[in-house]
Short mmCIF file of C-alpha atoms and ligand atoms in Angstrom, two decimals:
data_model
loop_
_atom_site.label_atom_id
_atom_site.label_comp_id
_atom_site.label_asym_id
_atom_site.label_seq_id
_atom_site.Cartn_x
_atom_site.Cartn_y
_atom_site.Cartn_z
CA UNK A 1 -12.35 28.39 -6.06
CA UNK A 2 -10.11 29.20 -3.08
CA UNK A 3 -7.24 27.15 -2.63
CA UNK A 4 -9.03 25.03 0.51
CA UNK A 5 -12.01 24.37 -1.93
CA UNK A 6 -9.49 22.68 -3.78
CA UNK A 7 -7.33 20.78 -1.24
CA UNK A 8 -11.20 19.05 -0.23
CA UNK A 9 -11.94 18.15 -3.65
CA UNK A 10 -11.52 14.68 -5.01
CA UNK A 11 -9.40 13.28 -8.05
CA UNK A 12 -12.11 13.27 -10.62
CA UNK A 13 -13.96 16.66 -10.03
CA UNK A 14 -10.04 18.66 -10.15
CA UNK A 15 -9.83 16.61 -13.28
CA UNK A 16 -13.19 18.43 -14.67
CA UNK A 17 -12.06 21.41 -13.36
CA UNK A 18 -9.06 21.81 -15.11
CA UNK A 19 -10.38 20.33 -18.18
CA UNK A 20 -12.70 22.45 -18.69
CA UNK A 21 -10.01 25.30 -18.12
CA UNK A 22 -11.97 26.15 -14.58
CA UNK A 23 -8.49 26.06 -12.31
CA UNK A 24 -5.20 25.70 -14.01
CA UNK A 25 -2.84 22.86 -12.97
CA UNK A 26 -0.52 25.20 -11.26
CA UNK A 27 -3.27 26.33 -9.17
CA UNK A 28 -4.04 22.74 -7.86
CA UNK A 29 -0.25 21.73 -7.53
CA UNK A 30 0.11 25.09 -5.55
CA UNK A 31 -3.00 24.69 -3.41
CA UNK A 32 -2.07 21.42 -2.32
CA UNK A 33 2.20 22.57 -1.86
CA UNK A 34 0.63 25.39 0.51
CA UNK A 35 -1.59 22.30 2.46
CA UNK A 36 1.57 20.25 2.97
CA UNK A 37 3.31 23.69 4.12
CA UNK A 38 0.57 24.06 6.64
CA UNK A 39 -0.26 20.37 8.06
CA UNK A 40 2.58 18.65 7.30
CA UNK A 41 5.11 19.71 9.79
CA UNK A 42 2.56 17.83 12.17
CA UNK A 43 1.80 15.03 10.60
CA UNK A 44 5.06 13.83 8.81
CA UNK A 45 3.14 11.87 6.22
CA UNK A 46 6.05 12.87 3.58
CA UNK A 47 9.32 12.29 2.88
CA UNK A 48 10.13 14.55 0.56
CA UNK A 49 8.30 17.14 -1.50
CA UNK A 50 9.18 17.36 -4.94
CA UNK A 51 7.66 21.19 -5.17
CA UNK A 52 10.03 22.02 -8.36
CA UNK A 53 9.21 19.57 -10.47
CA UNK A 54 5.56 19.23 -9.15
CA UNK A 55 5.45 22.94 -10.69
CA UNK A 56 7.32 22.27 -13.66
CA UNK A 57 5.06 19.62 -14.78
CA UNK A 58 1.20 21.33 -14.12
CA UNK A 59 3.06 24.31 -15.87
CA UNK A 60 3.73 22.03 -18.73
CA UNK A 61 0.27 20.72 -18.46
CA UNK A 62 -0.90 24.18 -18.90
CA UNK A 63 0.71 25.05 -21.85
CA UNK A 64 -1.04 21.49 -23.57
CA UNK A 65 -4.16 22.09 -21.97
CA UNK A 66 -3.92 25.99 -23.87
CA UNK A 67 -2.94 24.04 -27.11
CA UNK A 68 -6.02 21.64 -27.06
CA UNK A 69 -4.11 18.81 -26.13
CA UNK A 70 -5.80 16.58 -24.19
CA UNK A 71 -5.68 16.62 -20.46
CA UNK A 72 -5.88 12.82 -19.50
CA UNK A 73 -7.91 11.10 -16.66
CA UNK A 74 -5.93 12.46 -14.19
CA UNK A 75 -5.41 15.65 -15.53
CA UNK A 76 -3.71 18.45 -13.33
CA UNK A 77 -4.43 15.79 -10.37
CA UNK A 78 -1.41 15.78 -7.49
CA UNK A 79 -0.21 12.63 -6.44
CA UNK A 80 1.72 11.28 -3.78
CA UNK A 81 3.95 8.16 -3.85
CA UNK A 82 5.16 5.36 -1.56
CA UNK A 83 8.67 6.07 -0.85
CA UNK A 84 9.21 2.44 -2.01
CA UNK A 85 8.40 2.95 -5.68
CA UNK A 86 11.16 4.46 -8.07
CA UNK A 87 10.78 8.13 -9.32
CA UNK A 88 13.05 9.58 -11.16
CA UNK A 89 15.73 11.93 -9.81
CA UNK A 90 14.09 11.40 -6.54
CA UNK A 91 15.79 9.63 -3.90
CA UNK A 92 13.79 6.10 -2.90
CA UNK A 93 14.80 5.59 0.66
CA UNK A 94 12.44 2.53 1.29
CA UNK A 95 12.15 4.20 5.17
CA UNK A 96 15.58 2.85 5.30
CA UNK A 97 19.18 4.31 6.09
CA UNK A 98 20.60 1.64 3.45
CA UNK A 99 19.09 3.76 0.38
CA UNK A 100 19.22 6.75 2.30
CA UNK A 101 21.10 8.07 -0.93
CA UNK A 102 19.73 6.38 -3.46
CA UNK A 103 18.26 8.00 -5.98
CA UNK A 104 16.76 6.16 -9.21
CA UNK A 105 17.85 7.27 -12.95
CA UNK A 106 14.02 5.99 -13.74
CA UNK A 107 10.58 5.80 -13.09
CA UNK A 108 8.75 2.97 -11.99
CA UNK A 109 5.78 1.87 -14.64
CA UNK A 110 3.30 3.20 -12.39
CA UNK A 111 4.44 6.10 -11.85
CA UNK A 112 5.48 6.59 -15.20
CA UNK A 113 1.95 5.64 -16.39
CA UNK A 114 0.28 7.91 -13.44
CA UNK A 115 2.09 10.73 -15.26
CA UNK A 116 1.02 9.69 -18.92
CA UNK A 117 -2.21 10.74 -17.57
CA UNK A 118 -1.74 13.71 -16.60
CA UNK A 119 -1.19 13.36 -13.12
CA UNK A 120 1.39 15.55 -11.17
CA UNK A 121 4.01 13.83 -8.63
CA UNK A 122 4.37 16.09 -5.34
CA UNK A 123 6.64 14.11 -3.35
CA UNK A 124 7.59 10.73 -1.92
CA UNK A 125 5.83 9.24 0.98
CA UNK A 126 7.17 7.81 4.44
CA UNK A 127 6.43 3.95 5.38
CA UNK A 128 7.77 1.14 7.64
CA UNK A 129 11.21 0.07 6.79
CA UNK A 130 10.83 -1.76 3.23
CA UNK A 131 7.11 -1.90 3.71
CA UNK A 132 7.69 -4.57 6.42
CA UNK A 133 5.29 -3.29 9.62
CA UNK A 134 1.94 -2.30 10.39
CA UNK A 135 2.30 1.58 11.90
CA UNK A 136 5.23 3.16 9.93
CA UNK A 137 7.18 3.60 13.42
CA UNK A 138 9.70 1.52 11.36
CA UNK A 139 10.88 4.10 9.36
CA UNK A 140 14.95 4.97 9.92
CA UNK A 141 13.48 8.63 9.40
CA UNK A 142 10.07 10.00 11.24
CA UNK A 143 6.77 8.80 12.68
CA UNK A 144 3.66 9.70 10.80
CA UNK A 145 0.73 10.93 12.82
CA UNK A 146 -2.95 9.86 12.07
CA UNK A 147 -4.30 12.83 11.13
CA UNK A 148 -7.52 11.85 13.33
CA UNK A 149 -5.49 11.78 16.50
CA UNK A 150 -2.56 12.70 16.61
CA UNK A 151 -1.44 10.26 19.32
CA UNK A 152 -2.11 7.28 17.29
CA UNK A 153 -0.92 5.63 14.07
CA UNK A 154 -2.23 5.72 11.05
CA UNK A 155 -1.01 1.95 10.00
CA UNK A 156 1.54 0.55 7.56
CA UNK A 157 3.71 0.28 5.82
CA UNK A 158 2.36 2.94 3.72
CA UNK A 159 1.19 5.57 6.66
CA UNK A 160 2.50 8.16 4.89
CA UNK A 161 0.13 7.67 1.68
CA UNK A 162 -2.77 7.54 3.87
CA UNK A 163 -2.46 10.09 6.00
CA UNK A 164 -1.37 12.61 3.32
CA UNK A 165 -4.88 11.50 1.56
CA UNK A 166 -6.47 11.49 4.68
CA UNK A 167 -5.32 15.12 5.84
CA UNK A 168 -6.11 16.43 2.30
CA UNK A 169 -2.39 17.00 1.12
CA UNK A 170 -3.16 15.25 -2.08
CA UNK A 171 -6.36 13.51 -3.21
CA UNK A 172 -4.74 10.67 -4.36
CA UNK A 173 -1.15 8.08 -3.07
CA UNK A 174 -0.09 5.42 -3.96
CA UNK A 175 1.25 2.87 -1.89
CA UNK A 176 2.18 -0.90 -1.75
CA UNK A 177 0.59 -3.88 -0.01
CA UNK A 178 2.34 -7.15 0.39
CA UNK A 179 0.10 -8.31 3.51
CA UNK A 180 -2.03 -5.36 4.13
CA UNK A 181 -0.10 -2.39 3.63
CA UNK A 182 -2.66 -0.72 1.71
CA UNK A 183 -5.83 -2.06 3.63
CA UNK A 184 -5.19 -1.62 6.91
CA UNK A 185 -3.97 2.16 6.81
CA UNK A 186 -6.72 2.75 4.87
CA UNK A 187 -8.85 1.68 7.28
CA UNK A 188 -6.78 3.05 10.09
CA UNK A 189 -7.18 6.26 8.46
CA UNK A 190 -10.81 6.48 7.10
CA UNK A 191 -9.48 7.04 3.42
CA UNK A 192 -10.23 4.31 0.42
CA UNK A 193 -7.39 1.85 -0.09
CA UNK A 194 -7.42 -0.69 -2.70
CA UNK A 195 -4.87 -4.13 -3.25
CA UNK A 196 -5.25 -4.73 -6.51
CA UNK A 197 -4.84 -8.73 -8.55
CA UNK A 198 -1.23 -9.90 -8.04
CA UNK A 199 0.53 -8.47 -11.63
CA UNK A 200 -2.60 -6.38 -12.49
CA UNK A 201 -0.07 -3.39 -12.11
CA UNK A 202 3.73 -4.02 -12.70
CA UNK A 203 6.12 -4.81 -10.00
CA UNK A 204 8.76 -2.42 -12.50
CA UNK A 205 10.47 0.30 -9.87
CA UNK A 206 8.74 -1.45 -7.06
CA UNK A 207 11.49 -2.30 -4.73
CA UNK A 208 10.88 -5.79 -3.70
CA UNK A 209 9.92 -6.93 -0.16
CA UNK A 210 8.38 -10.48 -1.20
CA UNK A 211 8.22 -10.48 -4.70
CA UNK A 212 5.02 -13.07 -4.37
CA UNK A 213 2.94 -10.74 -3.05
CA UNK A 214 3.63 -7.08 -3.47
CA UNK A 215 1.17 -5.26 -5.15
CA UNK A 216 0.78 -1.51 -5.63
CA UNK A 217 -2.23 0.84 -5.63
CA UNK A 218 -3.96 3.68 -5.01
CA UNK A 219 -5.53 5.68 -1.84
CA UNK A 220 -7.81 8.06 -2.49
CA UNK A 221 -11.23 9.53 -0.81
CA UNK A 222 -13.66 8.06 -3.13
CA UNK A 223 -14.15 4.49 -5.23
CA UNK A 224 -14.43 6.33 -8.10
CA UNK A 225 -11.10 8.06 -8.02
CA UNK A 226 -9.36 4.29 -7.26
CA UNK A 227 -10.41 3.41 -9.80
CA UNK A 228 -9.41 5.88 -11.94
CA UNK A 229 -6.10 5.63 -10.59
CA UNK A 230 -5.91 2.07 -11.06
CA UNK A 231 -7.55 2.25 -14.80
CA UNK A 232 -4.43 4.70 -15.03
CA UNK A 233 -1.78 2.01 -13.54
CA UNK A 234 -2.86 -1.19 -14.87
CA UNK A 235 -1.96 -3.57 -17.51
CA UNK A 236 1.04 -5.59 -19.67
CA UNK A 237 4.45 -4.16 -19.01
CA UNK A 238 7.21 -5.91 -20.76
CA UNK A 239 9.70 -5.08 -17.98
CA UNK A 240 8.19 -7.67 -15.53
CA UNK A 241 7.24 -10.65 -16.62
CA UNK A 242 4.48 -11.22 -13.62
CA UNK A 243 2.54 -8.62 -14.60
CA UNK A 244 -0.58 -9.58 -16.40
CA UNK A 245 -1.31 -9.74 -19.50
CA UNK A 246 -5.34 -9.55 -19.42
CA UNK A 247 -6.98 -6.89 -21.33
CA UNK A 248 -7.50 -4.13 -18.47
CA UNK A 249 -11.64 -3.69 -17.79
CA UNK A 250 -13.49 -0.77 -17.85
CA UNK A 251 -13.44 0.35 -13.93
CA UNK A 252 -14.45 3.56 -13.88
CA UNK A 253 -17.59 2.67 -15.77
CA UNK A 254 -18.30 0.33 -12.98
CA UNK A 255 -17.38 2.18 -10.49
CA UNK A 256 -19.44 4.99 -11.73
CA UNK A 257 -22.49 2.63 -12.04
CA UNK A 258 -22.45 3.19 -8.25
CA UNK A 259 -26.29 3.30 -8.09
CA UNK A 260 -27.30 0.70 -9.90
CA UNK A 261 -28.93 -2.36 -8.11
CA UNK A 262 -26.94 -4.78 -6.03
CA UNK A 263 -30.11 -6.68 -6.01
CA UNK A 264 -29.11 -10.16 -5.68
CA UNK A 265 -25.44 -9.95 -5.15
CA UNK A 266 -24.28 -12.92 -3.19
CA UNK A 267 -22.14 -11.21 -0.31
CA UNK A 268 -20.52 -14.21 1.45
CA UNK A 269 -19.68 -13.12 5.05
CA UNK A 270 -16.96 -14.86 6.48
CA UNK A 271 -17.29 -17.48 9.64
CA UNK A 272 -13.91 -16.81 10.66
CA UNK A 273 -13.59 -13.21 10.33
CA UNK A 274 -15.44 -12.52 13.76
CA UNK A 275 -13.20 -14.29 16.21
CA UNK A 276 -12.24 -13.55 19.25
CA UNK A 277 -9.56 -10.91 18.58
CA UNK A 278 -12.11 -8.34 16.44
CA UNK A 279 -13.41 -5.23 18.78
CA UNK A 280 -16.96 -4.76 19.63
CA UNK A 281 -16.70 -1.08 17.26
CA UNK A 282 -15.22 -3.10 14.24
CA UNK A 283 -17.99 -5.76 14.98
CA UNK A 284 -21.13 -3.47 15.08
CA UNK A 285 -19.51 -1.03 11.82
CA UNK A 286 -19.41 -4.49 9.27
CA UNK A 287 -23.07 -5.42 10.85
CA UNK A 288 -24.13 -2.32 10.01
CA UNK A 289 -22.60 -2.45 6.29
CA UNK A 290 -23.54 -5.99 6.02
CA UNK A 291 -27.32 -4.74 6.83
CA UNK A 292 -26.97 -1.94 4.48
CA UNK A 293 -26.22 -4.54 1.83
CA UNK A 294 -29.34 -6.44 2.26
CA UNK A 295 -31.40 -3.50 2.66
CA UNK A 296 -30.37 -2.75 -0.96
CA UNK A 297 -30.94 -6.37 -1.92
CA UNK A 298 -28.23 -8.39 -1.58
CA UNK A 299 -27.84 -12.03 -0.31
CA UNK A 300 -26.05 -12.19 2.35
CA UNK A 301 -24.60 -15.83 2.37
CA UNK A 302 -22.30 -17.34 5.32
CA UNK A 303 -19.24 -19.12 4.16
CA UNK A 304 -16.32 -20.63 5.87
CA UNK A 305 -12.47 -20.16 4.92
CA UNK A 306 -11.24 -22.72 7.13
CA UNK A 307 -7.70 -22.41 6.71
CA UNK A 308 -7.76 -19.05 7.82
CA UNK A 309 -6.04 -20.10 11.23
CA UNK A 310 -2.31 -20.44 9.61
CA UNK A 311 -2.51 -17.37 7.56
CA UNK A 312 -0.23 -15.40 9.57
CA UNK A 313 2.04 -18.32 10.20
CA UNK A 314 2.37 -19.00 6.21
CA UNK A 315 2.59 -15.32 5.36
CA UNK A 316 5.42 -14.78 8.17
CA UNK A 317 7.28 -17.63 6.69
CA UNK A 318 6.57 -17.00 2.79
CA UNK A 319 7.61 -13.08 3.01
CA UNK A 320 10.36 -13.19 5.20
CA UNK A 321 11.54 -16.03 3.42
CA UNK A 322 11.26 -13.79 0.18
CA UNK A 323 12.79 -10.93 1.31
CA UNK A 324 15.71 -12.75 3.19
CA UNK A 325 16.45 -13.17 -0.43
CA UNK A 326 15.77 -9.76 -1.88
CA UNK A 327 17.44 -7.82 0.71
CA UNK A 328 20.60 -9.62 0.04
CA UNK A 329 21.41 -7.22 -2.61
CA UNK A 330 22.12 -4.26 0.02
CA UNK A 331 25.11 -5.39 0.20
CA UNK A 332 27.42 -1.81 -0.01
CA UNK A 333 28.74 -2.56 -3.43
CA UNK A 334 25.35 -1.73 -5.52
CA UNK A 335 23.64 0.62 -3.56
CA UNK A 336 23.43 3.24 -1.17
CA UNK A 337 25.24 3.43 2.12
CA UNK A 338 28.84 1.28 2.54
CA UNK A 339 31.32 1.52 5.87
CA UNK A 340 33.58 2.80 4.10
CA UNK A 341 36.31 1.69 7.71
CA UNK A 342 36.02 -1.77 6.62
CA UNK A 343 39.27 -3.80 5.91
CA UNK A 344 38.13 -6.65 4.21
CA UNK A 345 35.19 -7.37 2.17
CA UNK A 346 33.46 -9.61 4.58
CA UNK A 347 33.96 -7.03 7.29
CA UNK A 348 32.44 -4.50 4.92
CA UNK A 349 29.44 -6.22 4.48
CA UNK A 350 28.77 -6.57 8.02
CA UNK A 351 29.22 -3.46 8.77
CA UNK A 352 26.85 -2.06 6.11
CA UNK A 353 23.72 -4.48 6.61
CA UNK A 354 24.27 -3.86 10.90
CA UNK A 355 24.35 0.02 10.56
CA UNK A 356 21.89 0.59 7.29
CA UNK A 357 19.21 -2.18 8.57
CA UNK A 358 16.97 -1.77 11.33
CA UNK A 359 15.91 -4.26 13.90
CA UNK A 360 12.46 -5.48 12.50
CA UNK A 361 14.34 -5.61 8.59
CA UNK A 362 17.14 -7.71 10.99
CA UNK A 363 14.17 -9.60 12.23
CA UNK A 364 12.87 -10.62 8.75
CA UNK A 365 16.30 -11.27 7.11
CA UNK A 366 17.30 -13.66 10.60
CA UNK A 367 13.69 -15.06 10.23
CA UNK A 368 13.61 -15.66 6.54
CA UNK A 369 16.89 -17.56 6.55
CA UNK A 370 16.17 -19.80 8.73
CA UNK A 371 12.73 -20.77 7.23
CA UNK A 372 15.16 -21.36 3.62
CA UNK A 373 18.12 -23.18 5.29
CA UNK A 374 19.03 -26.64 4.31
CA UNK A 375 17.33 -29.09 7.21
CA UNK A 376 14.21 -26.30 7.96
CA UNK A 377 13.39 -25.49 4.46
CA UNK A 378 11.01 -28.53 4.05
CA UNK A 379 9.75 -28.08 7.91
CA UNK A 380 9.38 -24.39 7.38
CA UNK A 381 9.13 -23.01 3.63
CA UNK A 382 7.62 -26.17 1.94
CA UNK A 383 4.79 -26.40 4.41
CA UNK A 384 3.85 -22.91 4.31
CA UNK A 385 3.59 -23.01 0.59
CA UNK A 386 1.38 -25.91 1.00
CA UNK A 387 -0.48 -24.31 2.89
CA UNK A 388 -0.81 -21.56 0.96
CA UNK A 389 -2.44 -23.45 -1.86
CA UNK A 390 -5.08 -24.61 0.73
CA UNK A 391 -5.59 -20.94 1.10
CA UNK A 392 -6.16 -20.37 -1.64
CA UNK A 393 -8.64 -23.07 -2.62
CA UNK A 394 -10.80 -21.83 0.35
CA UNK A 395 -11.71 -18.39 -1.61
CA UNK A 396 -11.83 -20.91 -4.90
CA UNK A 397 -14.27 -22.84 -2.89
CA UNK A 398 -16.13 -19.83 -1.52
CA UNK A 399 -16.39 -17.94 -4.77
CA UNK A 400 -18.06 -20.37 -5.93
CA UNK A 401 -20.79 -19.79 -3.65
CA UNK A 402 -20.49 -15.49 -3.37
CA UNK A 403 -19.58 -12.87 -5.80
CA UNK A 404 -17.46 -11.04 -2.71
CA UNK A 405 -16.52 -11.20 0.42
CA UNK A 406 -17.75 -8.49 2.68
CA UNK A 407 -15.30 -8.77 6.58
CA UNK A 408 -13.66 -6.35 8.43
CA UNK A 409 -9.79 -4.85 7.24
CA UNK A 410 -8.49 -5.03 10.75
CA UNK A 411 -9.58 -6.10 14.25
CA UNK A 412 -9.16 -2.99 15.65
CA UNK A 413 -9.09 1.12 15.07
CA UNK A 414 -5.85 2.98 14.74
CA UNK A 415 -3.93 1.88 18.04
CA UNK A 416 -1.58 4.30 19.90
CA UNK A 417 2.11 4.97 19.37
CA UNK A 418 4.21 1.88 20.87
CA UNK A 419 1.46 -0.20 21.84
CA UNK A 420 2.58 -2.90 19.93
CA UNK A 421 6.54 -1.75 19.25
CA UNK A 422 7.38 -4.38 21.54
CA UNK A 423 5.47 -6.64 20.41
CA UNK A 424 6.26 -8.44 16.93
CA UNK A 425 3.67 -10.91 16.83
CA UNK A 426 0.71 -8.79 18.26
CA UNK A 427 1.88 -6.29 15.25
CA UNK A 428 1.63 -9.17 13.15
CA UNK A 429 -1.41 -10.37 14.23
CA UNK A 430 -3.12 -7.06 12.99
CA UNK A 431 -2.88 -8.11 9.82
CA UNK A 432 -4.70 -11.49 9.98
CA UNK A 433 -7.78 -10.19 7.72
CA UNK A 434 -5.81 -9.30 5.23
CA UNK A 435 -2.56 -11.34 4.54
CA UNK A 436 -4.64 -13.94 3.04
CA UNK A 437 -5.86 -12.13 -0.23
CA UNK A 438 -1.81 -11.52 -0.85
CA UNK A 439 -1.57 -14.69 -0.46
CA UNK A 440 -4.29 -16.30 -2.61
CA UNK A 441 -3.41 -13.16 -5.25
CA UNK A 442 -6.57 -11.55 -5.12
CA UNK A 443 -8.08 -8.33 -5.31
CA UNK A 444 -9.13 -6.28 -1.78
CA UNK A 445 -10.63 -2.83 -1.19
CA UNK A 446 -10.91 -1.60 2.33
CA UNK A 447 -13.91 1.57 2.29
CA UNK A 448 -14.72 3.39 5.21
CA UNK A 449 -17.99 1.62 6.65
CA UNK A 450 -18.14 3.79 10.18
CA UNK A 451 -15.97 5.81 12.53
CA UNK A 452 -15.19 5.07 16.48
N1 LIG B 501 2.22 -5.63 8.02
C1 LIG B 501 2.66 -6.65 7.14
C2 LIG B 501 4.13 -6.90 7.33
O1 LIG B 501 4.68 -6.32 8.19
C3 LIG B 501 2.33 -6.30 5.72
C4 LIG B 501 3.30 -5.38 5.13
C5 LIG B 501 2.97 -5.01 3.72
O2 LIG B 501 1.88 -5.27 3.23
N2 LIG B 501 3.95 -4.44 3.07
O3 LIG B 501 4.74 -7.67 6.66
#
């Protein structure tokens, strides 16, 4: 197999390969180095590549796979991660200049875990500024290109995850999704992006943004490798306490049951998921997939989630509200960057959080304090949790009716660079199909359905 052979195939079938001693892991971490050497320079989907220790590991991999050991399920499979997530000996920057030097003595569970099986780590991934955007042009560092067009985005936070998948530099990211930050640059991008059940993979090495509703998971090309990845990530981790302790299922088996009947599924289809604000392209690709659905049997149902309305509203108030309180441990005495002029302590705060935050973190922290202070918090932070339960029992409801949910991710393809820089709340508004699964803690996979 020539190097580009590999750099197009998927998780599963370099898994084969180099379990059945086809390709060695070197060859795979080296094939996909060389496609990051190539591409990368143009679309600044990493951070950093970790190319020594990406070869020390499939080198070690080769030496069990020559003993008999096994391989694992992601065997000799490069992965890329979310610059967000903790990996050892690798600075985690978060996109921002406070952790610009920050570099974890651990790995985060996932990670951790992802190697267990086998998988090797080739470098850290750019994103929006502590995941909080929708186009990673709020990263302190670079702008990452969609690899489909160069002039546009390819989404956030995690654009770098999903346009290194997308442009072949690894098969498989992972990235994190507190509102849609796995979703929607997986559909910006074309690639497979899944949100996994709040605490179905621990929060451990996850640097928070809204502790509520972050979730990690995988991108990858096909259903069959997320799931893989996330049969690798999942389950009970006694180093955070939110993560679930139901027995983890048997994905890939579903997932591999891909052609069995979906006669009589009950595919609910969403009233309020074809407003106004959804493109005519977006439209005409779910009709199509809804169609495609029935033509294979399923039912497809219409159901209402009424509260759908104040999702952005409660999710702009519930995670900046969250990470007003998170962030305040960047304080210069913990971590990363301090002003090291400062006279007094006060001063040296200020001086750390005003040069090491950007303006849409600034945004958040102003935003999320005001939502928590005494005299708004019951206007502001009460009602939105409220709310939130409402949310919530309108999928209750709805599931009751449908086995899934079958909308658009986002109202429109990948937009241009700046288009909505400008504009917080249209950028926020690009995320009103998705911020309500964080909130309600369920599950979401965004699949490519059509291309415009
Ligand atoms: N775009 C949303 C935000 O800016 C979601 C971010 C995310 O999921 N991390 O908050």
């Amino acid at each position: 197999m020539t190097g580009n052979d590999l750099v197009r195939s998927d998780a599963a079938t370099l898994r084969d390969l180099f379990a059945r001693g086809e390709v060695s892991a070197t060859e795979i971490t080296r094939a996909h180095l060389e496609r990051i050497r190539s591409v990368d320079p143009r679309i600044d989907a990493f951070h950093a590549v970790t190319a020594a220790s990406a070869e020390q590991q499939a080198s070690d991999l080769d030496r069990r796979r020559a003993l008999g050991e096994p391989t694992g399920p992601l065997g000799g499979v490069p992965v890329a991660i979310k610059d967000v997530l903790c990996v050892r000996g690798v600075p985690a920057t978060c996109g921002s200049r406070i952790l610009e030097s920050f570099v974890p003595p651990f790995d985060a569970t996932c990670v951790e875990r992802l190697r267990a099986a086998g998988a090797v780590v080739i470098g850290k991934t750019n994103m929006d500024e502590f995941a909080m955007g929708s186009s990673t042009e709020h990263s302190a560092f670079k702008q990452t290109k969609n690899p489909w067009d160069l002039q546009r985005v390819p989404g956030g936070s995690s654009g770098g995850s999903a346009a290194a998948v997308a442009a072949f530099e690894t098969p498989l990211a992972i990235g994190t999704d507190t509102g849609g930050s796995i979703r929607q640059p997986a559909a910006f991008t074309s690639t497979v992006g899944l949100k996994p059940t709040y605490g179905r993979i621990s929060r451990y090495g996850l640097v928070a943004f809204a502790s509520s509703l972050d979730q990690a998971g995988p991108f990858t090309r096909t259903v069959k490798d997320a799931a893989i990845a996330l049969q690798a990530m999942a389950g009970a981790d006694p180093r955070d306490m939110t993560c679930s302790i139901e027995p983890v299922a048997d994905y890939v088996a579903v997932a591999e049951g891909g052609g069995a009947s979906i006669k009589g599924l009950r595919v609910g289809v969403p009233r309020e998921f074809s407003g106004d604000g959804l493109d005519a392209d977006v439209r005409q690709a779910v009709k199509r997939c809804h169609e495609a659905l029935q033509a294979r049997g399923a039912e497809i149902i219409d159901v209402s989630l009424p509260t759908t309305d104040y999702a952005i509203a409660v999710y702009y108030i519930v995670a900046t509200a969250e990470a007003s309180s998170n962030l305040a441990r960047f304080d210069g005495v913990r971590y990363g960057l301090r002003d090291a002029e400062a006279t007094t302590l006060r001063d040296m705060y200020e001086r750390t959080r005003d040069a090491g935050f950007g303006d849409e973190v600034k945004r958040r922290i102003m935003l999320g304090t005001y939502a928590l202070s005494a005299g708004y918090y019951d206007a502001y932070y009460l009602k939105a949790m409220k709310v939130r339960t409402l949310i919530r029992r309108d999928f209750d409801e709805a599931f009751r009716k449908v086995d899934i949910l079958v909308g658009p991710t986002t109202p429109s393809a990948a937009f241009r660079f700046g288009d909505k820089l400008d504009d917080p709340l249209s950028m926020y508004l690009s995320d009103i199909y998705t911020v309500t699964a964080n909130l309600a803690g369920i599950p979401g996979l965004s699949l490519p359905c059509g291309f415009t």
